[in-house]
mmCIF file with all atom_site columns, C-alpha atoms in Angstrom:
data_model
loop_
_atom_site.group_PDB
_atom_site.id
_atom_site.type_symbol
_atom_site.label_atom_id
_atom_site.label_alt_id
_atom_site.label_comp_id
_atom_site.label_asym_id
_atom_site.label_entity_id
_atom_site.label_seq_id
_atom_site.pdbx_PDB_ins_code
_atom_site.Cartn_x
_atom_site.Cartn_y
_atom_site.Cartn_z
_atom_site.occupancy
_atom_site.B_iso_or_equiv
_atom_site.pdbx_formal_charge
_atom_site.auth_seq_id
_atom_site.auth_comp_id
_atom_site.auth_asym_id
_atom_site.auth_atom_id
_atom_site.pdbx_PDB_model_num
ATOM 1   C CA . UNK U 1 1   ? 21.756  12.422  -9.483  1.00 0.00 ? 1006 UNK U CA 1
ATOM 2   C CA . UNK U 1 2   ? 19.615  10.339  -6.638  1.00 0.00 ? 1007 UNK U CA 1
ATOM 3   C CA . UNK U 1 3   ? 15.931  10.148  -7.287  1.00 0.00 ? 1008 UNK U CA 1
ATOM 4   C CA . UNK U 1 4   ? 13.857  12.377  -4.967  1.00 0.00 ? 1009 UNK U CA 1
ATOM 5   C CA . UNK U 1 5   ? 10.247  11.299  -4.220  1.00 0.00 ? 1010 UNK U CA 1
ATOM 6   C CA . UNK U 1 6   ? 7.630   13.936  -4.839  1.00 0.00 ? 1011 UNK U CA 1
ATOM 7   C CA . UNK U 1 7   ? 5.338   13.478  -1.831  1.00 0.00 ? 1012 UNK U CA 1
ATOM 8   C CA . UNK U 1 8   ? 2.330   14.930  -3.910  1.00 0.00 ? 1013 UNK U CA 1
ATOM 9   C CA . UNK U 1 9   ? 2.530   12.190  -6.784  1.00 0.00 ? 1014 UNK U CA 1
ATOM 10  C CA . UNK U 1 10  ? 1.065   9.048   -7.201  1.00 0.00 ? 1015 UNK U CA 1
ATOM 11  C CA . UNK U 1 11  ? 3.586   5.958   -6.363  1.00 0.00 ? 1016 UNK U CA 1
ATOM 12  C CA . UNK U 1 12  ? 3.269   4.602   -9.871  1.00 0.00 ? 1017 UNK U CA 1
ATOM 13  C CA . UNK U 1 13  ? 3.874   7.981   -11.478 1.00 0.00 ? 1018 UNK U CA 1
ATOM 14  C CA . UNK U 1 14  ? 6.997   8.356   -9.529  1.00 0.00 ? 1019 UNK U CA 1
ATOM 15  C CA . UNK U 1 15  ? 8.202   4.995   -10.586 1.00 0.00 ? 1020 UNK U CA 1
ATOM 16  C CA . UNK U 1 16  ? 7.398   5.530   -13.996 1.00 0.00 ? 1021 UNK U CA 1
ATOM 17  C CA . UNK U 1 17  ? 9.693   8.621   -13.995 1.00 0.00 ? 1022 UNK U CA 1
ATOM 18  C CA . UNK U 1 18  ? 12.435  6.744   -12.116 1.00 0.00 ? 1023 UNK U CA 1
ATOM 19  C CA . UNK U 1 19  ? 12.212  3.731   -14.822 1.00 0.00 ? 1024 UNK U CA 1
ATOM 20  C CA . UNK U 1 20  ? 12.415  6.367   -17.643 1.00 0.00 ? 1025 UNK U CA 1
ATOM 21  C CA . UNK U 1 21  ? 15.323  8.344   -16.081 1.00 0.00 ? 1026 UNK U CA 1
ATOM 22  C CA . UNK U 1 22  ? 17.215  4.779   -15.341 1.00 0.00 ? 1027 UNK U CA 1
ATOM 23  C CA . UNK U 1 23  ? 16.475  3.230   -18.818 1.00 0.00 ? 1028 UNK U CA 1
ATOM 24  C CA . UNK U 1 24  ? 14.613  0.258   -17.633 1.00 0.00 ? 1029 UNK U CA 1
ATOM 25  C CA . UNK U 1 25  ? 12.629  -1.234  -20.289 1.00 0.00 ? 1030 UNK U CA 1
ATOM 26  C CA . UNK U 1 26  ? 8.815   -2.025  -19.177 1.00 0.00 ? 1031 UNK U CA 1
ATOM 27  C CA . UNK U 1 27  ? 9.121   -5.499  -20.070 1.00 0.00 ? 1032 UNK U CA 1
ATOM 28  C CA . UNK U 1 28  ? 12.551  -5.891  -18.726 1.00 0.00 ? 1033 UNK U CA 1
ATOM 29  C CA . UNK U 1 29  ? 13.233  -7.945  -15.703 1.00 0.00 ? 1034 UNK U CA 1
ATOM 30  C CA . UNK U 1 30  ? 15.089  -4.992  -14.091 1.00 0.00 ? 1035 UNK U CA 1
ATOM 31  C CA . UNK U 1 31  ? 11.966  -2.843  -14.708 1.00 0.00 ? 1036 UNK U CA 1
ATOM 32  C CA . UNK U 1 32  ? 9.866   -5.501  -12.554 1.00 0.00 ? 1037 UNK U CA 1
ATOM 33  C CA . UNK U 1 33  ? 12.497  -5.835  -9.848  1.00 0.00 ? 1038 UNK U CA 1
ATOM 34  C CA . UNK U 1 34  ? 13.036  -2.354  -9.387  1.00 0.00 ? 1039 UNK U CA 1
ATOM 35  C CA . UNK U 1 35  ? 9.229   -1.825  -9.332  1.00 0.00 ? 1040 UNK U CA 1
ATOM 36  C CA . UNK U 1 36  ? 8.721   -4.225  -6.581  1.00 0.00 ? 1041 UNK U CA 1
ATOM 37  C CA . UNK U 1 37  ? 11.773  -3.016  -4.698  1.00 0.00 ? 1042 UNK U CA 1
ATOM 38  C CA . UNK U 1 38  ? 10.533  0.675   -5.261  1.00 0.00 ? 1043 UNK U CA 1
ATOM 39  C CA . UNK U 1 39  ? 6.876   -0.100  -3.992  1.00 0.00 ? 1044 UNK U CA 1
ATOM 40  C CA . UNK U 1 40  ? 8.266   -1.920  -1.161  1.00 0.00 ? 1045 UNK U CA 1
ATOM 41  C CA . UNK U 1 41  ? 10.364  1.087   0.127   1.00 0.00 ? 1046 UNK U CA 1
ATOM 42  C CA . UNK U 1 42  ? 8.000   3.804   -0.852  1.00 0.00 ? 1047 UNK U CA 1
ATOM 43  C CA . UNK U 1 43  ? 4.956   2.261   0.499   1.00 0.00 ? 1048 UNK U CA 1
ATOM 44  C CA . UNK U 1 44  ? 6.544   0.807   3.915   1.00 0.00 ? 1049 UNK U CA 1
ATOM 45  C CA . UNK U 1 45  ? 7.964   4.436   4.277   1.00 0.00 ? 1050 UNK U CA 1
ATOM 46  C CA . UNK U 1 46  ? 4.963   6.187   3.590   1.00 0.00 ? 1051 UNK U CA 1
ATOM 47  C CA . UNK U 1 47  ? 2.626   3.555   5.517   1.00 0.00 ? 1052 UNK U CA 1
ATOM 48  C CA . UNK U 1 48  ? 5.005   4.047   8.671   1.00 0.00 ? 1053 UNK U CA 1
ATOM 49  C CA . UNK U 1 49  ? 4.510   7.923   8.500   1.00 0.00 ? 1054 UNK U CA 1
ATOM 50  C CA . UNK U 1 50  ? 0.956   7.767   8.320   1.00 0.00 ? 1055 UNK U CA 1
ATOM 51  C CA . UNK U 1 51  ? -0.117  5.021   10.383  1.00 0.00 ? 1056 UNK U CA 1
ATOM 52  C CA . UNK U 1 52  ? 3.146   3.757   12.199  1.00 0.00 ? 1057 UNK U CA 1
ATOM 53  C CA . UNK U 1 53  ? 4.191   0.315   12.806  1.00 0.00 ? 1058 UNK U CA 1
ATOM 54  C CA . UNK U 1 54  ? 2.951   -0.352  16.288  1.00 0.00 ? 1059 UNK U CA 1
ATOM 55  C CA . UNK U 1 55  ? 0.095   -2.774  16.593  1.00 0.00 ? 1060 UNK U CA 1
ATOM 56  C CA . UNK U 1 56  ? -0.751  -1.501  19.940  1.00 0.00 ? 1061 UNK U CA 1
ATOM 57  C CA . UNK U 1 57  ? -1.730  1.986   18.782  1.00 0.00 ? 1062 UNK U CA 1
ATOM 58  C CA . UNK U 1 58  ? -5.452  2.139   18.741  1.00 0.00 ? 1063 UNK U CA 1
ATOM 59  C CA . UNK U 1 59  ? -5.413  5.723   16.985  1.00 0.00 ? 1064 UNK U CA 1
ATOM 60  C CA . UNK U 1 60  ? -3.442  4.172   14.132  1.00 0.00 ? 1065 UNK U CA 1
ATOM 61  C CA . UNK U 1 61  ? -6.188  1.326   13.725  1.00 0.00 ? 1066 UNK U CA 1
ATOM 62  C CA . UNK U 1 62  ? -8.916  3.787   14.218  1.00 0.00 ? 1067 UNK U CA 1
ATOM 63  C CA . UNK U 1 63  ? -7.342  6.217   11.462  1.00 0.00 ? 1068 UNK U CA 1
ATOM 64  C CA . UNK U 1 64  ? -7.163  3.234   9.038   1.00 0.00 ? 1069 UNK U CA 1
ATOM 65  C CA . UNK U 1 65  ? -10.798 2.550   9.780   1.00 0.00 ? 1070 UNK U CA 1
ATOM 66  C CA . UNK U 1 66  ? -11.884 5.962   9.157   1.00 0.00 ? 1071 UNK U CA 1
ATOM 67  C CA . UNK U 1 67  ? -9.658  6.302   6.071   1.00 0.00 ? 1072 UNK U CA 1
ATOM 68  C CA . UNK U 1 68  ? -11.439 3.023   4.588   1.00 0.00 ? 1073 UNK U CA 1
ATOM 69  C CA . UNK U 1 69  ? -14.906 4.671   5.148   1.00 0.00 ? 1074 UNK U CA 1
ATOM 70  C CA . UNK U 1 70  ? -15.724 3.123   8.599   1.00 0.00 ? 1075 UNK U CA 1
ATOM 71  C CA . UNK U 1 71  ? -17.989 5.659   10.213  1.00 0.00 ? 1076 UNK U CA 1
ATOM 72  C CA . UNK U 1 72  ? -18.750 3.746   13.370  1.00 0.00 ? 1077 UNK U CA 1
ATOM 73  C CA . UNK U 1 73  ? -15.024 3.470   14.396  1.00 0.00 ? 1078 UNK U CA 1
ATOM 74  C CA . UNK U 1 74  ? -14.574 0.874   17.183  1.00 0.00 ? 1079 UNK U CA 1
ATOM 75  C CA . UNK U 1 75  ? -12.941 1.759   20.435  1.00 0.00 ? 1080 UNK U CA 1
ATOM 76  C CA . UNK U 1 76  ? -10.710 -1.193  20.598  1.00 0.00 ? 1081 UNK U CA 1
ATOM 77  C CA . UNK U 1 77  ? -7.838  -2.828  18.502  1.00 0.00 ? 1082 UNK U CA 1
ATOM 78  C CA . UNK U 1 78  ? -9.415  -6.157  18.530  1.00 0.00 ? 1083 UNK U CA 1
ATOM 79  C CA . UNK U 1 79  ? -12.826 -4.692  17.026  1.00 0.00 ? 1084 UNK U CA 1
ATOM 80  C CA . UNK U 1 80  ? -10.799 -2.473  14.636  1.00 0.00 ? 1085 UNK U CA 1
ATOM 81  C CA . UNK U 1 81  ? -9.404  -5.628  13.142  1.00 0.00 ? 1086 UNK U CA 1
ATOM 82  C CA . UNK U 1 82  ? -12.620 -7.127  12.757  1.00 0.00 ? 1087 UNK U CA 1
ATOM 83  C CA . UNK U 1 83  ? -14.017 -3.958  11.084  1.00 0.00 ? 1088 UNK U CA 1
ATOM 84  C CA . UNK U 1 84  ? -11.133 -3.973  8.628   1.00 0.00 ? 1089 UNK U CA 1
ATOM 85  C CA . UNK U 1 85  ? -11.458 -7.900  7.780   1.00 0.00 ? 1090 UNK U CA 1
ATOM 86  C CA . UNK U 1 86  ? -13.637 -7.722  4.869   1.00 0.00 ? 1091 UNK U CA 1
ATOM 87  C CA . UNK U 1 87  ? -11.566 -4.774  3.101   1.00 0.00 ? 1092 UNK U CA 1
ATOM 88  C CA . UNK U 1 88  ? -9.446  -5.751  0.060   1.00 0.00 ? 1093 UNK U CA 1
ATOM 89  C CA . UNK U 1 89  ? -7.441  -2.800  -0.412  1.00 0.00 ? 1094 UNK U CA 1
ATOM 90  C CA . UNK U 1 90  ? -3.828  -2.578  -2.586  1.00 0.00 ? 1095 UNK U CA 1
ATOM 91  C CA . UNK U 1 91  ? -1.288  -1.233  -0.389  1.00 0.00 ? 1096 UNK U CA 1
ATOM 92  C CA . UNK U 1 92  ? 0.285   1.037   -3.179  1.00 0.00 ? 1097 UNK U CA 1
ATOM 93  C CA . UNK U 1 93  ? -3.303  2.553   -3.769  1.00 0.00 ? 1098 UNK U CA 1
ATOM 94  C CA . UNK U 1 94  ? -3.933  2.847   0.193   1.00 0.00 ? 1099 UNK U CA 1
ATOM 95  C CA . UNK U 1 95  ? -0.661  4.927   0.687   1.00 0.00 ? 1100 UNK U CA 1
ATOM 96  C CA . UNK U 1 96  ? -1.635  6.893   -2.681  1.00 0.00 ? 1101 UNK U CA 1
ATOM 97  C CA . UNK U 1 97  ? -5.040  7.566   -1.484  1.00 0.00 ? 1102 UNK U CA 1
ATOM 98  C CA . UNK U 1 98  ? -3.639  8.987   2.095   1.00 0.00 ? 1103 UNK U CA 1
ATOM 99  C CA . UNK U 1 99  ? -1.161  11.102  0.300   1.00 0.00 ? 1104 UNK U CA 1
ATOM 100 C CA . UNK U 1 100 ? -3.851  12.451  -2.078  1.00 0.00 ? 1105 UNK U CA 1
ATOM 101 C CA . UNK U 1 101 ? -6.764  12.914  0.406   1.00 0.00 ? 1106 UNK U CA 1
ATOM 102 C CA . UNK U 1 102 ? -8.640  10.605  -1.288  1.00 0.00 ? 1107 UNK U CA 1
ATOM 103 C CA . UNK U 1 103 ? -10.561 7.297   -0.551  1.00 0.00 ? 1108 UNK U CA 1
ATOM 104 C CA . UNK U 1 104 ? -8.879  4.096   -2.056  1.00 0.00 ? 1109 UNK U CA 1
ATOM 105 C CA . UNK U 1 105 ? -10.412 1.660   -4.205  1.00 0.00 ? 1110 UNK U CA 1
ATOM 106 C CA . UNK U 1 106 ? -11.977 -1.107  -2.275  1.00 0.00 ? 1111 UNK U CA 1
ATOM 107 C CA . UNK U 1 107 ? -12.354 -4.710  -3.668  1.00 0.00 ? 1112 UNK U CA 1
ATOM 108 C CA . UNK U 1 108 ? -15.180 -7.124  -2.900  1.00 0.00 ? 1113 UNK U CA 1
ATOM 109 C CA . UNK U 1 109 ? -12.885 -10.074 -2.685  1.00 0.00 ? 1114 UNK U CA 1
ATOM 110 C CA . UNK U 1 110 ? -9.192  -11.302 -2.140  1.00 0.00 ? 1115 UNK U CA 1
ATOM 111 C CA . UNK U 1 111 ? -9.451  -12.842 -5.682  1.00 0.00 ? 1116 UNK U CA 1
ATOM 112 C CA . UNK U 1 112 ? -10.433 -9.495  -7.165  1.00 0.00 ? 1117 UNK U CA 1
ATOM 113 C CA . UNK U 1 113 ? -7.586  -7.736  -5.530  1.00 0.00 ? 1118 UNK U CA 1
ATOM 114 C CA . UNK U 1 114 ? -5.301  -10.240 -6.489  1.00 0.00 ? 1119 UNK U CA 1
ATOM 115 C CA . UNK U 1 115 ? -6.198  -10.189 -10.253 1.00 0.00 ? 1120 UNK U CA 1
ATOM 116 C CA . UNK U 1 116 ? -5.873  -6.098  -9.982  1.00 0.00 ? 1121 UNK U CA 1
ATOM 117 C CA . UNK U 1 117 ? -2.485  -6.378  -8.333  1.00 0.00 ? 1122 UNK U CA 1
ATOM 118 C CA . UNK U 1 118 ? -1.281  -8.803  -11.308 1.00 0.00 ? 1123 UNK U CA 1
ATOM 119 C CA . UNK U 1 119 ? -2.776  -6.591  -13.935 1.00 0.00 ? 1124 UNK U CA 1
ATOM 120 C CA . UNK U 1 120 ? -1.347  -3.294  -12.426 1.00 0.00 ? 1125 UNK U CA 1
ATOM 121 C CA . UNK U 1 121 ? 1.871   -4.669  -11.179 1.00 0.00 ? 1126 UNK U CA 1
ATOM 122 C CA . UNK U 1 122 ? 1.368   -2.701  -7.871  1.00 0.00 ? 1127 UNK U CA 1
ATOM 123 C CA . UNK U 1 123 ? 3.053   -5.458  -5.927  1.00 0.00 ? 1128 UNK U CA 1
ATOM 124 C CA . UNK U 1 124 ? 4.013   -4.925  -2.148  1.00 0.00 ? 1129 UNK U CA 1
ATOM 125 C CA . UNK U 1 125 ? 6.615   -7.370  -1.022  1.00 0.00 ? 1130 UNK U CA 1
ATOM 126 C CA . UNK U 1 126 ? 5.228   -9.680  1.447   1.00 0.00 ? 1131 UNK U CA 1
ATOM 127 C CA . UNK U 1 127 ? 8.273   -10.124 3.628   1.00 0.00 ? 1132 UNK U CA 1
ATOM 128 C CA . UNK U 1 128 ? 8.097   -6.355  3.998   1.00 0.00 ? 1133 UNK U CA 1
ATOM 129 C CA . UNK U 1 129 ? 4.143   -6.207  4.897   1.00 0.00 ? 1134 UNK U CA 1
ATOM 130 C CA . UNK U 1 130 ? 4.636   -8.875  7.529   1.00 0.00 ? 1135 UNK U CA 1
ATOM 131 C CA . UNK U 1 131 ? 7.381   -7.175  9.281   1.00 0.00 ? 1136 UNK U CA 1
ATOM 132 C CA . UNK U 1 132 ? 4.664   -4.303  9.997   1.00 0.00 ? 1137 UNK U CA 1
ATOM 133 C CA . UNK U 1 133 ? 1.717   -5.720  12.198  1.00 0.00 ? 1138 UNK U CA 1
ATOM 134 C CA . UNK U 1 134 ? -0.613  -2.854  10.904  1.00 0.00 ? 1139 UNK U CA 1
ATOM 135 C CA . UNK U 1 135 ? 0.195   -3.572  7.174   1.00 0.00 ? 1140 UNK U CA 1
ATOM 136 C CA . UNK U 1 136 ? -0.063  -7.460  7.601   1.00 0.00 ? 1141 UNK U CA 1
ATOM 137 C CA . UNK U 1 137 ? -3.737  -6.714  8.170   1.00 0.00 ? 1142 UNK U CA 1
ATOM 138 C CA . UNK U 1 138 ? -4.090  -6.234  4.324   1.00 0.00 ? 1143 UNK U CA 1
ATOM 139 C CA . UNK U 1 139 ? -2.041  -9.139  2.863   1.00 0.00 ? 1144 UNK U CA 1
ATOM 140 C CA . UNK U 1 140 ? -3.776  -11.568 0.263   1.00 0.00 ? 1145 UNK U CA 1
ATOM 141 C CA . UNK U 1 141 ? -2.375  -14.279 -1.575  1.00 0.00 ? 1146 UNK U CA 1
ATOM 142 C CA . UNK U 1 142 ? -1.777  -12.916 -5.119  1.00 0.00 ? 1147 UNK U CA 1
ATOM 143 C CA . UNK U 1 143 ? 0.608   -15.492 -6.699  1.00 0.00 ? 1148 UNK U CA 1
ATOM 144 C CA . UNK U 1 144 ? -0.009  -19.187 -5.786  1.00 0.00 ? 1149 UNK U CA 1
#
């Protein structure tokens, strides 16, 4: 039976259920590979549902600004990008927060975010993020 996502559940909880149902051991290479694949698919799908993938949509950039707590939302895409530049947020958490109607955890540096990603395994595939101009805004170097 195919795995059905729960639109109200946290992505990490959904993956844990999938891993348990599939018998993937937490320390196995299969677990890690499937987790990255799952996050890539689920986050990309949900992010596109919430904000799209069209970098020319001002309303998408403005909604991202609002969601991250920017109260004086810029009136141009260029200024939205500038306003979002100092925000370091995990993409899995960003989507989870939108699904849950909460605010995502914001990190004060790329290094703090990278450490969080390494510790939690909430890794979004870089290639997929690069494919969506809106997602690309939030990329940081995690390994390397």
